Amino acid sequence: MANNPPAAKNDSERPPNAMVGSLATNIEIVSLICGFLDTSTLASFARTARIFTEPSLNSLWKEQKDLVPLFQCFPPDLWSRGPTVKKEVNVAWEVLTFRRPLGQNDWPRFNFYAHRIRKLEGVHPSRNQRRCDIHANVIAELMAYRPVRTFFPNLQTIVYSRSWIMDVAATPFGQFLLGPCLTEVNIAVSDLPEHGDQGSSSLEMMCVSLQRLCPNIKSLSFYDLEQAPIRAMPAVYQLIRSQNHLEMLCMKSATPSEELLSHLSKIPVLHTLVFVRIPSTHMQFYTTRDGQFPCLHTFVFEAPNWIHAALVVTAMQRSFRSLSIRTLDTEPVSALGSFVDSLKWHPALKTLVYLNVTARRLHLGTPPDPLQVPHALRVLFFCSTLQQLQLHSPAFQDLDDVWLEGAANAWPALTALTITVAPAQTASRITLKGLVPLIKTCPLLTTLRLPLLAIPVDLKNLDGARNYAVTKLALEHSVITLPGLVFRTLIVMFPNLSGIEYMYTEKDNGLQGQAYIAWKAVDELLRATITGSG
């Protein structure tokens, strides 16, 4: 009789070791699985089989918010932790120091884990939380022992904060974190230690080190740059100019120089610019004429007024996917309308996915016309690709149900709608009835924040439509009547709604204070419903 091969066994019939071996043949799958496991599970997974150890440890050490665990991988007789005093923070603090000089045999465990770190992101200690700092002398000894060493050879992202450079004395040695694989750098200038008026600043020394050791930065972000010492700005500009692979630049709260703008306009891979201030004297440098800014698709800026904003956007003829503009001057609503009208023939009208419009001061005229604001935004309805819209201005209190219906019909792919306003004497013109078109036409909507006049409506208008994606409703300056009926209306419109986040400030009083109490009652009803169904 011929020997027939045995019948194949399904996974449930295979012995455990066979299943482990089958899974282990594809290390990429194992690594993906590790990405979804929490810390305690990863630690157990690493001990399950030798083949799982490397991917588990890689996931455990991939992102670190504190360097102390790594330094504690040095032999126990090398280091110690002891109390110290930190006057600038109200926390219990310790400091890690070395007891003896470093030796060649001290490095294996440190190296074993350091090469797994891909991201360093410091966090501020919370009140009464015990934290530990690494003494500047420890970092200095590392640098002295191996002055040309790359301690983190695979580090790709770093967020500079006081968690890494708590002591001014350690700043010159901050380069021990850097290496050629670093591609993303985020620096909060206000978070750096001060050096006084004499000598180089922390920011200046950091920029010099980054320029020398990190030639492959793709994403570079500076926050609170207006707080930087003037003497540090040449080093900041020189660092930016040295990066030939730059794809994203954020210089929040800063005005780039003319020379820097000229350089940036020629970078072929730059796709994101996040500035805040474009003075009228620099407007001519923001143009796509002669092939400048060839790949730009995300643009964030602040202009003096909407007329200047319109001129900048008109000169930047690129198919933007994301656009965020803020103005400071007091202007009539018609000025905002002129800006929106400038998009009518712009390439971005067919590509825009995210739009943020922040108008700090818009006046409606005397007497105010409630249709001015909806009319000023009418051109946006031609942007059929829009998925996320944020509108921030007291004047947007005049947006109404008719406008919201137009928005729902114009943007069927809408996922997030945010409308923020200031406390007003009149109730919002958007009602629960106005949400019906959004529920029926925008099935992908997950985020909704707006002022609302909450009056119960006839649910037959829904025609059976529901939104199951919205789980939180964010409201501000919203009037409510009959909270019980409003609750029942909301759970029909949004069956998975778990709570109301009501924006309430100390400036709110009277009717707004009463509204807060009423919305809090609705929130408690929603939470009770979710708890009961669970």
mmCIF file of N, CA, C and O in Angstrom, residues 312-347:
data_model
loop_
_atom_site.group_PDB
_atom_site.id
_atom_site.type_symbol
_atom_site.label_atom_id
_atom_site.label_comp_id
_atom_site.label_asym_id
_atom_site.label_seq_id
_atom_site.Cartn_x
_atom_site.Cartn_y
_atom_site.Cartn_z
ATOM 1 N N VAL A 312 -1.186 86.711 0.675
ATOM 2 C CA VAL A 312 -0.206 85.630 0.857
ATOM 3 C C VAL A 312 -0.701 84.343 0.216
ATOM 4 O O VAL A 312 0.024 83.681 -0.541
ATOM 5 N N VAL A 313 -1.937 83.960 0.510
ATOM 6 C CA VAL A 313 -2.469 82.707 -0.037
ATOM 7 C C VAL A 313 -2.567 82.772 -1.561
ATOM 8 O O VAL A 313 -2.267 81.800 -2.263
ATOM 9 N N THR A 314 -2.949 83.921 -2.093
ATOM 10 C CA THR A 314 -3.036 84.075 -3.546
ATOM 11 C C THR A 314 -1.673 83.919 -4.197
ATOM 12 O O THR A 314 -1.544 83.336 -5.287
ATOM 13 N N ALA A 315 -0.637 84.410 -3.536
ATOM 14 C CA ALA A 315 0.717 84.304 -4.093
ATOM 15 C C ALA A 315 1.292 82.900 -3.958
ATOM 16 O O ALA A 315 2.204 82.535 -4.694
ATOM 17 N N MET A 316 0.737 82.116 -3.025
ATOM 18 C CA MET A 316 1.226 80.744 -2.817
ATOM 19 C C MET A 316 0.300 79.787 -3.562
ATOM 20 O O MET A 316 -0.621 79.202 -2.998
ATOM 21 N N GLN A 317 0.522 79.629 -4.835
ATOM 22 C CA GLN A 317 -0.335 78.791 -5.673
ATOM 23 C C GLN A 317 0.101 77.329 -5.600
ATOM 24 O O GLN A 317 0.684 76.769 -6.529
ATOM 25 N N ARG A 318 -0.221 76.711 -4.465
ATOM 26 C CA ARG A 318 0.071 75.294 -4.274
ATOM 27 C C ARG A 318 -1.214 74.570 -3.869
ATOM 28 O O ARG A 318 -2.129 75.163 -3.293
ATOM 29 N N SER A 319 -1.276 73.294 -4.141
ATOM 30 C CA SER A 319 -2.453 72.489 -3.808
ATOM 31 C C SER A 319 -2.384 72.088 -2.342
ATOM 32 O O SER A 319 -2.067 70.940 -2.004
ATOM 33 N N PHE A 320 -2.681 73.039 -1.477
ATOM 34 C CA PHE A 320 -2.597 72.798 -0.037
ATOM 35 C C PHE A 320 -3.578 71.712 0.386
ATOM 36 O O PHE A 320 -4.719 71.660 -0.066
ATOM 37 N N ARG A 321 -3.101 70.869 1.318
ATOM 38 C CA ARG A 321 -3.980 69.909 1.974
ATOM 39 C C ARG A 321 -4.396 70.420 3.355
ATOM 40 O O ARG A 321 -5.445 70.045 3.867
ATOM 41 N N SER A 322 -3.565 71.283 3.934
ATOM 42 C CA SER A 322 -3.841 71.815 5.264
ATOM 43 C C SER A 322 -3.471 73.292 5.294
ATOM 44 O O SER A 322 -2.372 73.671 4.885
ATOM 45 N N LEU A 323 -4.405 74.111 5.775
ATOM 46 C CA LEU A 323 -4.197 75.555 5.803
ATOM 47 C C LEU A 323 -4.753 76.098 7.114
ATOM 48 O O LEU A 323 -5.887 75.799 7.490
ATOM 49 N N SER A 324 -3.922 76.873 7.823
ATOM 50 C CA SER A 324 -4.333 77.449 9.101
ATOM 51 C C SER A 324 -3.893 78.907 9.141
ATOM 52 O O SER A 324 -2.699 79.204 8.987
ATOM 53 N N ILE A 325 -4.866 79.813 9.341
ATOM 54 C CA ILE A 325 -4.582 81.248 9.319
ATOM 55 C C ILE A 325 -5.201 81.907 10.538
ATOM 56 O O ILE A 325 -6.330 81.602 10.921
ATOM 57 N N ARG A 326 -4.436 82.841 11.118
ATOM 58 C CA ARG A 326 -4.941 83.641 12.232
ATOM 59 C C ARG A 326 -4.615 85.104 11.975
ATOM 60 O O ARG A 326 -3.526 85.427 11.495
ATOM 61 N N THR A 327 -5.563 85.991 12.296
ATOM 62 C CA THR A 327 -5.323 87.429 12.160
ATOM 63 C C THR A 327 -5.543 88.109 13.506
ATOM 64 O O THR A 327 -6.213 87.581 14.390
ATOM 65 N N LEU A 328 -4.980 89.323 13.635
ATOM 66 C CA LEU A 328 -5.005 90.028 14.913
ATOM 67 C C LEU A 328 -5.798 91.330 14.872
ATOM 68 O O LEU A 328 -6.346 91.760 15.877
ATOM 69 N N ASP A 329 -5.838 91.982 13.718
ATOM 70 C CA ASP A 329 -6.480 93.296 13.636
ATOM 71 C C ASP A 329 -8.002 93.187 13.760
ATOM 72 O O ASP A 329 -8.602 92.155 13.452
ATOM 73 N N THR A 330 -8.610 94.284 14.205
ATOM 74 C CA THR A 330 -10.075 94.385 14.199
ATOM 75 C C THR A 330 -10.524 94.772 12.801
ATOM 76 O O THR A 330 -10.092 95.780 12.245
ATOM 77 N N GLU A 331 -11.409 93.936 12.223
ATOM 78 C CA GLU A 331 -11.823 94.139 10.841
ATOM 79 C C GLU A 331 -13.315 93.848 10.699
ATOM 80 O O GLU A 331 -13.903 93.126 11.503
ATOM 81 N N PRO A 332 -13.912 94.362 9.643
ATOM 82 C CA PRO A 332 -15.305 93.986 9.364
ATOM 83 C C PRO A 332 -15.372 92.556 8.827
ATOM 84 O O PRO A 332 -14.385 92.022 8.317
ATOM 85 N N VAL A 333 -16.539 91.952 8.938
ATOM 86 C CA VAL A 333 -16.719 90.593 8.435
ATOM 87 C C VAL A 333 -16.433 90.514 6.943
ATOM 88 O O VAL A 333 -15.977 89.490 6.433
ATOM 89 N N SER A 334 -16.659 91.608 6.243
ATOM 90 C CA SER A 334 -16.421 91.619 4.797
ATOM 91 C C SER A 334 -14.960 91.329 4.458
ATOM 92 O O SER A 334 -14.665 90.777 3.389
ATOM 93 N N ALA A 335 -14.031 91.687 5.356
ATOM 94 C CA ALA A 335 -12.616 91.392 5.117
ATOM 95 C C ALA A 335 -12.376 89.886 5.134
ATOM 96 O O ALA A 335 -11.623 89.350 4.309
ATOM 97 N N LEU A 336 -13.011 89.187 6.083
ATOM 98 C CA LEU A 336 -12.926 87.733 6.093
ATOM 99 C C LEU A 336 -13.532 87.161 4.815
ATOM 100 O O LEU A 336 -12.998 86.210 4.226
ATOM 101 N N GLY A 337 -14.650 87.747 4.367
ATOM 102 C CA GLY A 337 -15.269 87.301 3.124
ATOM 103 C C GLY A 337 -14.343 87.454 1.936
ATOM 104 O O GLY A 337 -14.314 86.593 1.048
ATOM 105 N N SER A 338 -13.555 88.537 1.928
ATOM 106 C CA SER A 338 -12.603 88.757 0.826
ATOM 107 C C SER A 338 -11.536 87.669 0.822
ATOM 108 O O SER A 338 -11.107 87.203 -0.242
ATOM 109 N N PHE A 339 -11.084 87.278 2.022
ATOM 110 C CA PHE A 339 -10.101 86.195 2.082
ATOM 111 C C PHE A 339 -10.692 84.896 1.558
ATOM 112 O O PHE A 339 -10.064 84.188 0.754
ATOM 113 N N VAL A 340 -11.871 84.539 2.019
ATOM 114 C CA VAL A 340 -12.498 83.288 1.573
ATOM 115 C C VAL A 340 -12.725 83.323 0.060
ATOM 116 O O VAL A 340 -12.511 82.318 -0.634
ATOM 117 N N ASP A 341 -13.120 84.480 -0.459
ATOM 118 C CA ASP A 341 -13.328 84.611 -1.905
ATOM 119 C C ASP A 341 -12.037 84.390 -2.678
ATOM 120 O O ASP A 341 -12.064 83.942 -3.836
ATOM 121 N N SER A 342 -10.881 84.695 -2.052
ATOM 122 C CA SER A 342 -9.594 84.504 -2.743
ATOM 123 C C SER A 342 -9.305 83.034 -3.004
ATOM 124 O O SER A 342 -8.439 82.709 -3.824
ATOM 125 N N LEU A 343 -10.017 82.144 -2.327
ATOM 126 C CA LEU A 343 -9.828 80.706 -2.541
ATOM 127 C C LEU A 343 -10.622 80.193 -3.734
ATOM 128 O O LEU A 343 -10.452 79.032 -4.132
ATOM 129 N N LYS A 344 -11.487 81.038 -4.298
ATOM 130 C CA LYS A 344 -12.420 80.574 -5.324
ATOM 131 C C LYS A 344 -11.692 79.956 -6.507
ATOM 132 O O LYS A 344 -12.119 78.922 -7.060
ATOM 133 N N TRP A 345 -10.583 80.555 -6.935
ATOM 134 C CA TRP A 345 -9.839 80.039 -8.085
ATOM 135 C C TRP A 345 -8.492 79.469 -7.666
ATOM 136 O O TRP A 345 -7.604 79.284 -8.498
ATOM 137 N N HIS A 346 -8.340 79.178 -6.400
ATOM 138 C CA HIS A 346 -7.064 78.659 -5.892
ATOM 139 C C HIS A 346 -7.018 77.143 -6.070
ATOM 140 O O HIS A 346 -8.036 76.459 -5.911
ATOM 141 N N PRO A 347 -5.835 76.570 -6.375
ATOM 142 C CA PRO A 347 -5.729 75.103 -6.508
ATOM 143 C C PRO A 347 -6.160 74.353 -5.250
ATOM 144 O O PRO A 347 -6.630 73.210 -5.336
#
